[in-house]
CSV table of C-alpha atoms in Angstrom, one decimal:
chain,number,residue,atom,x,y,z
A,100,MET,CA,21.5,6.9,-26.4
A,101,PHE,CA,24.2,4.4,-27.7
A,102,LYS,CA,25.8,4.2,-24.3
A,103,HIS,CA,22.4,3.5,-22.7
A,104,ASP,CA,21.7,0.7,-25.1
A,105,GLN,CA,25.1,-0.9,-24.3
A,106,VAL,CA,24.3,-0.8,-20.6
A,107,GLN,CA,20.9,-2.4,-21.2
A,108,MET,CA,22.5,-5.1,-23.4
A,109,LYS,CA,25.1,-6.0,-20.8
A,110,LYS,CA,22.3,-6.3,-18.1
A,111,GLN,CA,20.3,-8.5,-20.4
A,112,ASN,CA,23.3,-10.7,-21.2
A,113,ARG,CA,24.0,-11.1,-17.4
A,114,LYS,CA,20.4,-12.1,-16.9
A,115,ILE,CA,20.5,-14.6,-19.7
A,116,VAL,CA,23.7,-16.2,-18.4
A,117,LEU,CA,22.5,-16.5,-14.8
A,118,ASP,CA,19.2,-17.9,-16.1
A,119,ARG,CA,21.0,-20.6,-18.1
A,120,ILE,CA,23.2,-21.5,-15.2
A,121,ARG,CA,20.1,-21.8,-13.0
A,122,ASN,CA,18.5,-24.2,-15.5
A,123,HIS,CA,21.6,-26.2,-16.6
A,124,GLU,CA,23.9,-26.3,-13.6
A,125,PRO,CA,26.5,-27.6,-13.2
A,126,ILE,CA,27.7,-26.1,-16.5
A,127,SER,CA,31.0,-25.1,-18.1
A,128,ARG,CA,31.9,-21.8,-19.7
A,129,ILE,CA,32.1,-23.6,-23.1
A,130,GLN,CA,28.6,-25.0,-22.7
A,131,LEU,CA,27.3,-21.6,-21.7
A,132,ALA,CA,28.8,-20.0,-24.8
A,133,LYS,CA,27.1,-22.7,-27.0
A,134,ILE,CA,23.6,-22.4,-25.5
A,135,THR,CA,23.6,-18.5,-25.2
A,136,LYS,CA,25.4,-18.0,-28.6
A,137,MET,CA,27.7,-15.5,-26.9
A,138,SER,CA,31.4,-15.3,-27.5
A,139,PRO,CA,33.7,-17.1,-25.0
A,140,THR,CA,35.2,-13.7,-24.1
A,141,THR,CA,31.8,-12.3,-23.2
A,142,ILE,CA,31.0,-15.4,-21.2
A,143,THR,CA,34.3,-15.3,-19.3
A,144,ARG,CA,33.7,-11.6,-18.4
A,145,ILE,CA,30.1,-12.2,-17.2
A,146,VAL,CA,31.0,-15.3,-15.3
A,147,GLN,CA,33.9,-13.5,-13.5
A,148,GLU,CA,31.5,-10.6,-12.5
A,149,LEU,CA,28.9,-13.1,-11.1
A,150,ILE,CA,31.6,-14.9,-9.2
A,151,GLU,CA,32.9,-11.7,-7.7
A,152,GLU,CA,29.4,-10.7,-6.7
A,153,ASP,CA,28.9,-14.1,-5.1
A,154,TYR,CA,26.0,-15.2,-7.3
A,155,ILE,CA,27.8,-18.3,-8.6
A,156,ILE,CA,30.5,-20.6,-7.4
A,157,GLU,CA,33.0,-22.8,-9.3
A,158,ALA,CA,33.3,-26.6,-8.7
A,159,MET,CA,36.7,-28.2,-8.6
A,160,SER,CA,37.8,-29.6,-11.9
A,161,GLU,CA,39.2,-33.1,-12.0
A,162,GLU,CA,42.3,-34.5,-13.7
A,163,THR,CA,41.5,-37.4,-16.1
A,164,ALA,CA,43.4,-39.6,-18.5
A,165,ILE,CA,42.7,-37.2,-21.3
A,166,GLY,CA,43.5,-34.0,-19.3
A,167,ARG,CA,41.8,-31.6,-17.0
A,168,ARG,CA,38.0,-31.4,-17.2
A,169,PRO,CA,36.4,-27.9,-17.7
A,170,THR,CA,35.6,-26.1,-14.4
A,171,LEU,CA,31.9,-26.3,-13.8
A,172,ILE,CA,29.7,-23.5,-12.5
A,173,ASN,CA,26.8,-23.6,-10.0
A,174,VAL,CA,24.5,-21.1,-8.6
A,175,ASN,CA,25.4,-20.2,-5.0
A,176,PRO,CA,22.4,-21.1,-2.8
A,177,GLU,CA,23.5,-18.6,-0.2
A,178,ALA,CA,24.1,-15.7,-2.6
A,179,ARG,CA,20.8,-14.0,-1.9
A,180,TYR,CA,17.6,-14.6,0.1
A,181,SER,CA,14.1,-13.5,-0.2
A,182,ILE,CA,11.2,-13.6,2.2
A,183,GLY,CA,7.6,-14.7,1.3
A,184,VAL,CA,4.5,-13.9,3.4
A,185,GLU,CA,0.9,-15.0,3.3
A,186,ILE,CA,-1.6,-13.0,5.3
A,187,ASP,CA,-4.5,-15.4,5.6
A,188,ARG,CA,-7.7,-14.8,7.6
A,189,SER,CA,-6.6,-17.2,10.4
A,190,LYS,CA,-2.9,-17.5,9.9
A,191,LEU,CA,0.3,-15.5,9.2
A,192,ARG,CA,2.8,-17.6,7.2
A,193,ILE,CA,6.4,-16.5,6.6
A,194,GLY,CA,9.1,-18.3,4.8
A,195,LEU,CA,12.8,-17.7,3.8
A,196,LEU,CA,13.9,-18.8,0.3
A,197,ASN,CA,17.5,-19.2,-0.7
A,198,PHE,CA,18.8,-18.3,-4.2
A,199,ILE,CA,17.9,-21.7,-5.7
A,200,CYS,CA,14.3,-21.4,-4.5
A,201,GLU,CA,14.6,-23.8,-1.5
A,202,LEU,CA,12.5,-23.0,1.5
A,203,VAL,CA,15.1,-22.9,4.3
A,204,ASP,CA,12.8,-21.7,7.1
A,205,PHE,CA,9.1,-21.4,7.6
A,206,VAL,CA,6.8,-20.2,10.5
A,207,GLU,CA,3.1,-20.1,10.9
A,208,ILE,CA,1.4,-17.9,13.5
A,209,PRO,CA,-2.3,-18.1,14.3
A,210,LEU,CA,-4.4,-14.9,13.8
A,211,MET,CA,-7.6,-14.0,15.5
A,212,ARG,CA,-10.3,-12.8,13.2
A,213,SER,CA,-10.8,-9.7,15.5
A,214,GLU,CA,-7.2,-8.6,15.2
A,215,SER,CA,-6.9,-5.1,13.7
A,216,TYR,CA,-4.9,-4.2,10.7
A,217,GLU,CA,-2.4,-2.3,12.8
A,218,LEU,CA,-1.8,-5.3,15.1
A,219,ILE,CA,-1.4,-7.7,12.2
A,220,ILE,CA,1.3,-5.4,10.6
A,221,GLU,CA,3.0,-5.1,14.0
A,222,ASN,CA,3.1,-8.9,14.4
A,223,LEU,CA,4.3,-9.3,10.9
A,224,VAL,CA,7.2,-6.9,11.4
A,225,LEU,CA,8.3,-8.7,14.6
A,226,GLU,CA,8.1,-12.1,13.0
A,227,ILE,CA,10.1,-11.1,9.9
A,228,GLN,CA,12.8,-9.4,12.0
A,229,LYS,CA,13.0,-12.6,14.1
A,230,LEU,CA,13.3,-14.8,10.9
A,231,ILE,CA,16.1,-12.6,9.6
A,232,LEU,CA,17.9,-12.6,12.9
A,233,ASN,CA,17.6,-16.4,13.5
A,234,ASN,CA,19.0,-17.1,10.0
A,235,GLN,CA,21.7,-14.5,10.2
A,236,ILE,CA,20.7,-12.8,6.9
A,237,SER,CA,22.7,-9.6,6.3
A,238,GLN,CA,21.0,-6.6,4.7
A,239,GLU,CA,23.0,-6.9,1.4
A,240,ARG,CA,21.9,-10.6,1.0
A,241,LEU,CA,18.2,-9.9,1.4
A,242,LEU,CA,16.6,-9.2,-2.0
A,243,GLY,CA,13.2,-8.3,-0.6
A,244,ILE,CA,9.9,-9.3,0.9
A,245,GLY,CA,6.9,-10.5,-1.1
A,246,ILE,CA,3.5,-10.5,0.5
A,247,GLY,CA,0.3,-12.3,-0.8
A,248,ILE,CA,-3.0,-11.0,0.5
A,249,PRO,CA,-6.6,-12.1,-0.5
A,250,GLY,CA,-8.4,-9.3,-2.3
A,251,ARG,CA,-8.0,-6.6,-4.9
A,252,ILE,CA,-4.5,-5.3,-4.8
A,253,ASP,CA,-2.8,-2.3,-6.5
A,254,GLN,CA,0.5,-4.0,-6.8
A,255,GLU,CA,2.3,-1.0,-8.3
A,256,ARG,CA,1.6,1.1,-5.2
A,257,GLY,CA,1.5,-1.7,-2.7
A,258,ILE,CA,-2.0,-0.9,-1.6
A,259,VAL,CA,-4.8,-3.3,-0.6
A,260,ILE,CA,-7.8,-1.7,-2.4
A,261,ILE,CA,-10.3,-4.0,-0.7
A,262,SER,CA,-10.1,-7.4,1.1
A,263,GLU,CA,-13.4,-8.8,2.0
A,264,GLN,CA,-11.8,-11.5,4.2
A,265,PHE,CA,-10.3,-8.8,6.5
A,266,ASN,CA,-12.7,-6.0,5.8
A,267,TRP,CA,-9.7,-3.9,4.8
A,268,LYS,CA,-10.0,-0.9,2.4
A,269,ASN,CA,-7.2,1.2,1.0
A,270,LYS,CA,-4.5,-0.1,3.3
A,271,HIS,CA,-1.0,1.1,2.4
A,272,VAL,CA,0.8,-2.2,3.3
A,273,ARG,CA,4.0,-1.5,1.4
A,274,ASP,CA,4.5,2.0,2.9
A,275,ASP,CA,3.7,0.7,6.4
A,276,LEU,CA,6.4,-2.1,6.1
A,277,ALA,CA,8.9,0.2,4.4
A,278,GLN,CA,9.3,2.0,7.7
A,279,HIS,CA,10.9,-1.1,9.1
A,280,PHE,CA,12.8,-2.8,6.2
A,281,GLN,CA,15.3,-1.3,3.7
A,282,CYS,CA,14.6,-3.6,0.8
A,283,THR,CA,12.2,-4.2,-2.0
A,284,ILE,CA,8.6,-4.9,-0.8
A,285,ALA,CA,6.1,-6.4,-3.2
A,286,ILE,CA,2.4,-6.8,-2.5
A,287,ASP,CA,-0.1,-8.7,-4.6
A,288,ASN,CA,-3.1,-10.9,-4.5
A,289,GLU,CA,-2.2,-14.2,-2.9
A,290,LEU,CA,-3.0,-16.4,-5.9
A,291,LYS,CA,-1.0,-14.2,-8.3
A,292,MET,CA,1.9,-14.8,-5.9
A,293,GLN,CA,1.3,-18.6,-5.6
A,294,ILE,CA,1.2,-19.2,-9.3
A,295,PHE,CA,4.9,-18.3,-9.5
A,296,ALA,CA,5.6,-21.3,-7.2
A,297,GLU,CA,3.3,-23.5,-9.1
A,298,SER,CA,5.1,-22.6,-12.4
A,299,GLY,CA,8.4,-23.9,-11.0
A,300,LYS,CA,10.8,-21.5,-12.6
A,301,ILE,CA,11.7,-17.9,-11.7
A,302,TYR,CA,12.3,-16.7,-15.3
A,303,LYS,CA,10.5,-19.2,-17.4
A,304,PRO,CA,7.3,-21.0,-16.2
A,305,ILE,CA,7.0,-24.7,-17.2
A,306,GLN,CA,3.7,-24.0,-18.9
A,307,ARG,CA,3.2,-21.0,-21.1
A,308,ASN,CA,-0.5,-20.7,-20.3
A,309,SER,CA,-1.8,-21.7,-16.9
A,310,ILE,CA,-4.7,-21.0,-14.5
A,311,LEU,CA,-4.6,-21.4,-10.8
A,312,ILE,CA,-8.0,-21.5,-9.0
A,313,GLY,CA,-8.0,-21.0,-5.2
A,314,VAL,CA,-11.0,-22.2,-3.1
A,315,GLY,CA,-11.1,-21.1,0.5
A,316,SER,CA,-12.9,-18.4,2.4
A,317,GLY,CA,-13.4,-17.0,-1.1
A,318,ILE,CA,-12.7,-18.1,-4.6
A,319,GLY,CA,-10.4,-16.5,-7.1
A,320,ALA,CA,-7.9,-17.2,-9.9
A,321,ALA,CA,-4.5,-16.3,-11.3
A,322,ILE,CA,-3.7,-16.5,-15.0
A,323,ILE,CA,-0.4,-16.9,-16.8
A,324,LEU,CA,-0.6,-16.2,-20.6
A,325,ASN,CA,2.4,-16.5,-22.8
A,326,GLY,CA,4.6,-17.0,-19.8
A,327,GLU,CA,3.6,-13.8,-17.9
A,328,ILE,CA,0.9,-13.0,-15.3
A,329,TYR,CA,-2.2,-11.6,-17.0
A,330,ARG,CA,-3.4,-8.7,-14.8
A,331,GLY,CA,-6.0,-6.8,-16.8
A,332,ILE,CA,-6.2,-3.0,-16.7
A,333,LYS,CA,-6.1,-2.6,-12.9
A,334,ASN,CA,-4.8,-6.0,-11.7
A,335,ASN,CA,-8.3,-7.4,-11.3
A,336,ALA,CA,-8.0,-10.3,-13.8
A,337,GLY,CA,-8.9,-13.5,-12.0
A,338,GLU,CA,-11.5,-12.0,-9.7
A,339,ILE,CA,-13.9,-14.7,-10.6
A,340,SER,CA,-15.9,-14.6,-7.3
A,341,HIS,CA,-18.4,-12.3,-9.2
A,342,LEU,CA,-18.8,-14.4,-12.2
A,343,THR,CA,-22.6,-14.8,-12.8
A,344,ILE,CA,-23.5,-18.4,-12.3
A,345,ASN,CA,-27.2,-18.0,-11.9
A,346,PRO,CA,-28.8,-14.7,-13.1
A,347,PHE,CA,-31.9,-15.6,-11.0
A,348,GLY,CA,-30.0,-16.5,-7.9
A,349,GLU,CA,-29.8,-14.6,-4.6
A,350,GLN,CA,-28.5,-11.1,-4.5
A,351,CYS,CA,-24.7,-10.6,-3.9
A,352,SER,CA,-23.1,-7.9,-1.9
A,353,CYS,CA,-21.9,-6.4,-5.2
A,354,GLY,CA,-25.5,-5.8,-6.3
A,355,ASN,CA,-25.7,-8.5,-8.9
A,356,ARG,CA,-27.5,-11.8,-8.5
A,357,GLY,CA,-26.1,-15.4,-8.6
A,358,CYS,CA,-22.4,-14.6,-8.2
A,359,LEU,CA,-20.1,-17.5,-7.9
A,360,SER,CA,-19.1,-16.4,-4.4
A,361,ASN,CA,-22.7,-16.9,-3.2
A,362,TYR,CA,-22.3,-20.6,-3.8
A,363,THR,CA,-18.9,-21.1,-2.3
A,364,ARG,CA,-18.8,-18.8,0.7
A,365,GLU,CA,-18.7,-20.0,4.3
A,366,THR,CA,-22.3,-19.2,5.2
A,367,THR,CA,-23.6,-21.2,2.2
A,368,LEU,CA,-21.5,-24.2,3.1
A,369,GLN,CA,-22.8,-24.1,6.7
A,370,GLN,CA,-26.3,-24.7,5.3
A,371,PHE,CA,-25.3,-28.3,4.6
A,372,ILE,CA,-24.5,-28.9,8.3
A,373,PRO,CA,-27.3,-30.0,10.6
A,374,GLU,CA,-28.4,-27.0,12.7
A,375,ALA,CA,-27.4,-28.8,15.9
A,376,GLN,CA,-23.8,-29.0,14.7
A,377,ARG,CA,-23.4,-25.6,13.2
A,378,SER,CA,-22.0,-24.0,16.3
A,379,GLU,CA,-19.3,-26.7,16.3
A,380,TYR,CA,-18.5,-26.1,12.6
A,381,ASN,CA,-18.7,-22.3,12.7
A,382,THR,CA,-15.6,-21.4,10.7
A,383,LEU,CA,-14.2,-22.5,7.3
A,384,GLU,CA,-11.3,-24.2,9.1
A,385,LYS,CA,-13.7,-26.2,11.2
A,386,ILE,CA,-15.8,-27.1,8.1
A,387,VAL,CA,-12.6,-28.4,6.4
A,388,GLU,CA,-11.8,-30.5,9.5
A,389,GLY,CA,-15.3,-32.0,9.3
A,390,ILE,CA,-14.8,-32.8,5.6
A,391,HIS,CA,-11.5,-34.5,6.3
A,392,ALA,CA,-13.2,-36.4,9.2
A,393,ASN,CA,-15.9,-37.7,6.7
A,394,GLU,CA,-18.8,-36.3,8.6
A,395,GLU,CA,-22.1,-37.4,7.0
A,396,TRP,CA,-23.1,-33.9,6.0
A,397,SER,CA,-19.8,-33.6,4.1
A,398,ILE,CA,-21.0,-35.8,1.2
A,399,PRO,CA,-23.6,-33.4,-0.3
A,400,LEU,CA,-21.3,-30.4,0.6
A,401,ILE,CA,-18.4,-31.9,-1.4
A,402,ASP,CA,-20.8,-32.6,-4.3
A,403,HIS,CA,-21.9,-28.9,-4.2
A,404,ILE,CA,-18.4,-27.5,-4.1
A,405,ALA,CA,-17.2,-29.9,-6.9
A,406,THR,CA,-20.1,-29.0,-9.1
A,407,TYR,CA,-19.5,-25.2,-9.0
A,408,LEU,CA,-15.8,-25.7,-9.2
A,409,ALA,CA,-16.2,-27.8,-12.4
A,410,ILE,CA,-18.5,-25.2,-13.9
A,411,THR,CA,-16.0,-22.5,-13.2
A,412,ILE,CA,-13.1,-24.5,-14.7
A,413,ASN,CA,-15.2,-25.1,-17.8
A,414,ASN,CA,-15.9,-21.3,-18.1
A,415,LEU,CA,-12.2,-20.4,-17.8
A,416,ILE,CA,-11.1,-23.1,-20.2
A,417,CYS,CA,-13.6,-21.9,-22.8
A,418,ILE,CA,-12.2,-18.4,-22.5
A,419,TYR,CA,-8.4,-19.0,-22.2
A,420,GLU,CA,-7.8,-22.6,-23.4
A,421,PRO,CA,-4.7,-23.0,-21.1
A,422,ASP,CA,-2.2,-25.8,-21.0
A,423,GLU,CA,-3.2,-26.6,-17.4
A,424,VAL,CA,-5.6,-25.7,-14.6
A,425,ILE,CA,-4.3,-26.0,-11.1
A,426,VAL,CA,-6.7,-26.1,-8.1
A,427,THR,CA,-5.6,-25.1,-4.6
A,428,GLY,CA,-7.3,-24.9,-1.3
A,429,GLU,CA,-7.1,-26.6,2.1
A,430,ALA,CA,-10.2,-28.7,1.6
A,431,LEU,CA,-8.8,-30.0,-1.7
A,432,GLU,CA,-5.1,-30.4,-1.6
A,433,LYS,CA,-4.8,-33.2,0.9
A,434,ASN,CA,-8.1,-35.0,0.2
A,435,ILE,CA,-8.0,-37.5,-2.7
A,436,LYS,CA,-11.7,-38.3,-2.3
A,437,ILE,CA,-12.7,-34.7,-3.0
A,438,GLN,CA,-10.2,-34.5,-5.8
A,439,ASN,CA,-11.8,-37.5,-7.5
A,440,VAL,CA,-15.3,-36.0,-7.1
A,441,VAL,CA,-14.0,-32.7,-8.7
A,442,LEU,CA,-12.4,-34.6,-11.6
A,443,ASP,CA,-15.7,-36.6,-12.1
A,444,LYS,CA,-17.6,-33.4,-12.2
A,445,CYS,CA,-15.2,-31.9,-14.7
A,446,GLU,CA,-15.8,-34.9,-17.0
A,447,LYS,CA,-19.5,-34.0,-16.9
A,448,HIS,CA,-19.3,-30.2,-17.2
A,449,ILE,CA,-16.2,-29.4,-19.3
A,450,TRP,CA,-16.7,-29.0,-23.0
A,451,ARG,CA,-15.2,-32.1,-24.5
A,452,GLU,CA,-14.0,-30.4,-27.7
A,453,ILE,CA,-11.1,-28.7,-25.8
A,454,GLY,CA,-11.2,-30.2,-22.3
A,455,THR,CA,-9.5,-33.4,-23.2
A,456,GLU,CA,-6.2,-31.7,-24.1
A,457,ILE,CA,-6.0,-29.7,-20.9
A,458,GLN,CA,-4.4,-31.0,-17.7
A,459,ILE,CA,-6.4,-30.5,-14.5
A,460,LYS,CA,-4.3,-31.0,-11.3
A,461,PHE,CA,-4.2,-30.1,-7.7
A,462,SER,CA,-1.5,-28.1,-6.0
A,463,GLU,CA,1.0,-30.1,-3.9
A,464,LEU,CA,2.5,-27.0,-2.1
A,465,ASN,CA,-0.1,-27.0,0.6
A,466,GLU,CA,0.5,-24.2,3.2
A,467,THR,CA,3.8,-23.1,1.6
A,468,GLY,CA,2.4,-22.2,-1.8
A,469,VAL,CA,1.8,-18.4,-1.4
A,470,VAL,CA,4.9,-18.0,0.8
A,471,LYS,CA,7.2,-19.6,-1.7
A,472,GLY,CA,5.5,-17.9,-4.7
A,473,ALA,CA,5.8,-14.4,-3.1
A,474,ALA,CA,9.5,-15.0,-2.3
A,475,MET,CA,10.1,-16.2,-5.9
A,476,PHE,CA,8.3,-13.1,-7.3
A,477,VAL,CA,10.7,-10.8,-5.4
A,478,GLN,CA,13.7,-12.7,-6.8
A,479,LYS,CA,12.3,-12.4,-10.3
A,480,VAL,CA,11.8,-8.7,-9.9
A,481,GLU,CA,15.2,-8.1,-8.3
A,482,MET,CA,17.3,-10.3,-10.5
A,483,GLU,CA,16.5,-8.4,-13.7
A,484,ILE,CA,20.2,-7.7,-13.5
């Protein structure tokens, strides 16, 4: 038992040292000893191990009038790589992240709504293989592949329990991909992946308590509490599409009435479009284009979306009282006009007693958010060294 404890302590110390180098680079061994409160001998040993394993590199020290400066240490950007994937209803997005969380390659492939699960997985495998080959990533430098998918996900087994956007049920995504890739493969809800990128740090998020709300073909949320993803019992925390907004509203597919998804889904938004134009704006992507083009019908539609989004934000704030709420979605991220309407509605609907202390902002990651977050998640899992 004592030997096991020693091994765990060494692993934890390595993690702490690498984490401090990430956050404070360039940094000297002396500085590392001070901020980690480890002995210089321990720091020297760990740093040497990390150099030998190519995780970190040393900068050249310079001669000065008062002697040689301490050798500084940096994380090696090329030490390891991870791949992030977003499977969206109309697009397949894949990105390659280096060891300092820079996106070094990114591809976007259109998907047809009629494409089968098998064909999507086949295309995904081919595109990932192409990305690895084009960037000459060796097997030992690939930490893993993270995949964000809309829906209810069993992240421990890598199974899509249900995804209404794709009409998938019990799809064993991780097992199907593991036949082609010899590395860690992590599957989770796309917002739970994206919130890692929004938080900004692999090991320590900038905000201890944060909520990400995604508005698109559906509506959902991801929650960070005390620096960690809050999942609930079966990873369903954040499935806000079935919050009851109006108990006397129309019946939802889940059997209840007045669910939030009834007021934000594609078919509801199309009701704001004149009947003569509905065939032109027959998908969410086309509706977003019409909003950005300032079509006349977009004004009441924006007001509708903003109202229900503000009500949702208020409900979540009242439950969790986070440091921040981040809103993401193609219709919102690049449109200042919509953002201002949402903020105005928040002023009206959010309980003032707590709302004034909470920052509400919009994601700036655009199409790379899920991809980058999924790749960061894999790094976090694998670098528990």
